[in-house]
Short mmCIF file of C-alpha atoms and ligand atoms in Angstrom, two decimals:
data_model
loop_
_atom_site.label_atom_id
_atom_site.label_comp_id
_atom_site.label_asym_id
_atom_site.label_seq_id
_atom_site.Cartn_x
_atom_site.Cartn_y
_atom_site.Cartn_z
CA MET K 1 93.94 112.37 129.52
CA ILE K 2 90.53 112.80 128.07
CA ASP K 3 87.24 111.10 129.34
CA ASP K 4 86.18 108.15 127.10
CA ARG K 5 82.88 109.57 126.50
CA ILE K 6 84.13 112.92 125.48
CA ALA K 7 86.67 111.23 123.18
CA GLN K 8 83.78 109.22 121.40
CA GLU K 9 81.70 112.37 121.04
CA PHE K 10 84.78 114.26 119.58
CA ASN K 11 85.35 111.31 117.16
CA ASP K 12 81.76 111.57 116.00
CA HIS K 13 82.25 115.32 115.61
CA ILE K 14 85.37 114.79 113.39
CA ARG K 15 83.16 112.44 111.12
CA PHE K 16 80.46 115.26 111.11
CA GLU K 17 82.91 117.96 110.04
CA MET K 18 84.28 115.66 107.41
CA ALA K 19 80.80 115.02 106.17
CA SER K 20 80.19 118.75 106.15
CA SER K 21 83.25 119.11 103.91
CA HIS K 22 81.93 116.40 101.63
CA LEU K 23 78.48 118.08 101.37
CA TYR K 24 79.90 121.39 100.51
CA LEU K 25 82.16 119.80 97.86
CA SER K 26 79.15 118.24 96.40
CA MET K 27 77.37 121.54 96.36
CA ALA K 28 80.48 123.08 94.68
CA ALA K 29 80.28 120.48 91.87
CA TRP K 30 76.54 121.19 91.45
CA CYS K 31 77.20 124.99 91.16
CA GLU K 32 80.14 124.59 88.73
CA SER K 33 78.07 122.10 86.44
CA HIS K 34 75.26 124.72 86.40
CA GLY K 35 77.46 127.56 85.09
CA LEU K 36 78.07 129.27 88.50
CA PRO K 37 81.80 129.19 89.19
CA GLY K 38 81.54 131.84 91.83
CA PHE K 39 78.98 129.94 93.89
CA SER K 40 81.25 126.88 93.32
CA ASN K 41 84.31 128.87 94.58
CA TRP K 42 82.34 129.88 97.69
CA MET K 43 81.48 126.18 98.42
CA ARG K 44 85.05 124.94 97.70
CA ARG K 45 86.48 127.39 100.24
CA GLN K 46 83.67 126.27 102.69
CA ALA K 47 84.63 122.68 102.18
CA GLU K 48 88.22 123.50 102.98
CA GLU K 49 87.19 125.19 106.13
CA GLU K 50 85.23 122.26 107.25
CA HIS K 51 88.29 120.05 106.66
CA GLN K 52 90.29 122.36 108.93
CA HIS K 53 87.59 122.33 111.58
CA ALA K 54 87.87 118.42 111.64
CA LEU K 55 91.60 118.79 111.96
CA LYS K 56 91.21 120.95 114.92
CA PHE K 57 89.24 118.30 116.69
CA PHE K 58 91.64 115.63 115.45
CA ASN K 59 94.64 117.60 116.88
CA PHE K 60 92.89 118.42 120.18
CA LEU K 61 92.10 114.78 120.74
CA LEU K 62 95.54 113.56 120.07
CA THR K 63 97.07 116.27 122.26
CA ARG K 64 94.82 115.15 125.07
CA GLY K 65 95.93 111.56 124.80
CA GLY K 66 92.59 110.38 123.23
CA ARG K 67 92.37 107.87 120.35
CA VAL K 68 91.33 109.19 116.98
CA ARG K 69 89.02 106.80 115.28
CA LEU K 70 88.00 107.79 111.88
CA ALA K 71 84.77 106.52 110.53
CA ASP K 72 82.97 106.22 107.29
CA ILE K 73 81.60 109.45 105.75
CA PRO K 74 78.10 109.27 104.23
CA ALA K 75 77.40 110.12 100.84
CA PRO K 76 76.25 113.76 100.53
CA ASP K 77 73.17 115.01 98.74
CA GLN K 78 73.92 115.70 95.05
CA ASP K 79 70.94 117.47 93.52
CA TRP K 80 69.20 120.74 94.27
CA ASP K 81 66.55 122.65 92.31
CA SER K 82 68.25 126.08 92.32
CA PRO K 83 71.24 128.05 93.71
CA LEU K 84 68.89 129.35 96.40
CA ALA K 85 67.98 125.66 97.38
CA VAL K 86 71.74 124.89 97.73
CA PHE K 87 72.33 127.74 100.08
CA GLU K 88 69.14 127.16 102.00
CA ALA K 89 70.41 123.61 102.58
CA ALA K 90 73.72 124.89 103.68
CA GLN K 91 72.00 127.29 106.07
CA ILE K 92 70.02 124.38 107.66
CA HIS K 93 73.26 122.48 107.91
CA GLU K 94 75.05 125.16 109.69
CA ALA K 95 72.28 125.50 112.31
CA GLU K 96 72.66 121.79 112.89
CA VAL K 97 76.50 122.26 113.43
CA SER K 98 75.74 125.08 115.89
CA GLN K 99 73.38 122.65 117.80
CA ARG K 100 75.88 119.94 117.87
CA ILE K 101 78.71 122.30 119.25
CA ASN K 102 76.23 123.47 121.92
CA THR K 103 75.50 119.87 122.92
CA LEU K 104 79.21 119.14 123.09
CA VAL K 105 79.63 122.02 125.34
CA ASP K 106 76.97 120.74 127.56
CA THR K 107 78.66 117.38 127.66
CA VAL K 108 82.18 118.56 128.49
CA MET K 109 80.82 120.91 131.21
CA SER K 110 79.04 117.92 132.73
CA VAL K 111 82.34 116.31 133.31
CA ARG K 112 84.11 119.44 134.17
CA ASP K 113 86.56 119.25 131.33
CA HIS K 114 87.56 122.95 131.28
CA ALA K 115 90.15 122.45 128.64
CA ALA K 116 87.61 120.93 126.27
CA ASN K 117 85.19 123.70 127.04
CA ALA K 118 87.92 126.47 126.28
CA PHE K 119 88.68 124.56 123.03
CA LEU K 120 85.02 124.43 122.08
CA GLN K 121 84.51 128.08 122.67
CA TRP K 122 86.36 128.88 119.44
CA PHE K 123 83.67 126.83 117.65
CA VAL K 124 80.91 128.55 119.45
CA ASN K 125 82.24 131.85 118.07
CA GLU K 126 83.02 130.48 114.77
CA GLN K 127 79.41 129.22 114.26
CA VAL K 128 78.22 132.68 114.68
CA GLU K 129 80.21 133.67 111.73
CA GLU K 130 79.35 130.55 109.68
CA GLU K 131 75.65 131.07 110.10
CA ALA K 132 75.95 134.77 109.24
CA SER K 133 77.99 134.14 106.25
CA VAL K 134 75.69 131.58 104.63
CA GLY K 135 72.65 133.62 105.63
CA ASP K 136 73.95 136.64 103.81
CA VAL K 137 74.20 134.60 100.55
CA VAL K 138 70.62 133.30 101.18
CA ASN K 139 69.28 136.88 101.63
CA ARG K 140 71.02 138.05 98.44
CA LEU K 141 69.48 135.08 96.49
CA ARG K 142 66.00 135.87 97.98
CA LEU K 143 66.37 139.36 96.89
CA VAL K 144 67.36 138.66 93.18
CA GLY K 145 64.77 135.79 92.93
CA SER K 146 65.13 133.78 89.63
CA GLU K 147 66.31 136.76 87.69
CA GLY K 148 69.44 135.47 85.76
CA ARG K 149 71.44 138.75 85.70
CA GLY K 150 71.07 139.24 89.48
CA ILE K 151 72.30 135.50 90.12
CA LEU K 152 75.29 136.20 87.84
CA LEU K 153 76.09 139.36 89.82
CA VAL K 154 76.05 137.46 93.10
CA ASP K 155 78.06 134.74 91.42
CA GLN K 156 80.74 137.22 90.44
CA GLU K 157 80.88 138.48 94.03
CA LEU K 158 81.34 135.06 95.50
CA GLN K 159 84.23 134.40 93.16
CA GLN K 160 86.21 136.70 95.47
CA ARG K 161 86.03 134.50 98.48
CA GLU K 162 89.57 133.41 99.33
CA ALA K 163 90.91 130.50 101.19
CA THR K 164 91.07 130.95 104.96
CA ARG K 165 93.87 129.67 107.18
CA LEU K 166 92.35 128.97 110.47
CA PRO K 167 94.54 129.06 113.74
CA ALA K 168 95.69 125.49 114.64
FE1 FEO Y 15 82.43 123.33 110.71
FE2 FEO Y 15 80.43 125.00 109.16
O1 FEO Y 15 80.90 124.22 110.56
#
């Protein structure tokens, strides 16, 4: 059985991962409507991953006998000034995700829930990848600046990102 406080914080995190998925889908829509299908593809794949992250928490909570209590998801931002602004916002968002995961680790350790800690370690490692992945796109966009041809080349590259199936 899972501690009530941990269950509450895991439910809050399910909501946050779902909000992340919503945010990236909003970014995908912005990119698509600005003639950038590759950036949109990257964001769509990212939105799918966030949904899978939410499901990992959902499944863990249920397996531990906790109640899943889904909550409302806030409307995401919808407008950005440039592709770089989109990806910088995503980078800031991922840093916040990492911070939240770290706080969750602190909380489960404070009640000596080793199973929850082991579960969260997957996310600790995943966040290293997530931050590196979005940071890589930000760096490329800074390199090409506002030069249209460079942006289109990055766009073509991001078209290659494929769907990821995360371990359950
Ligand atoms: Fe679920 Fe991008 O962190």
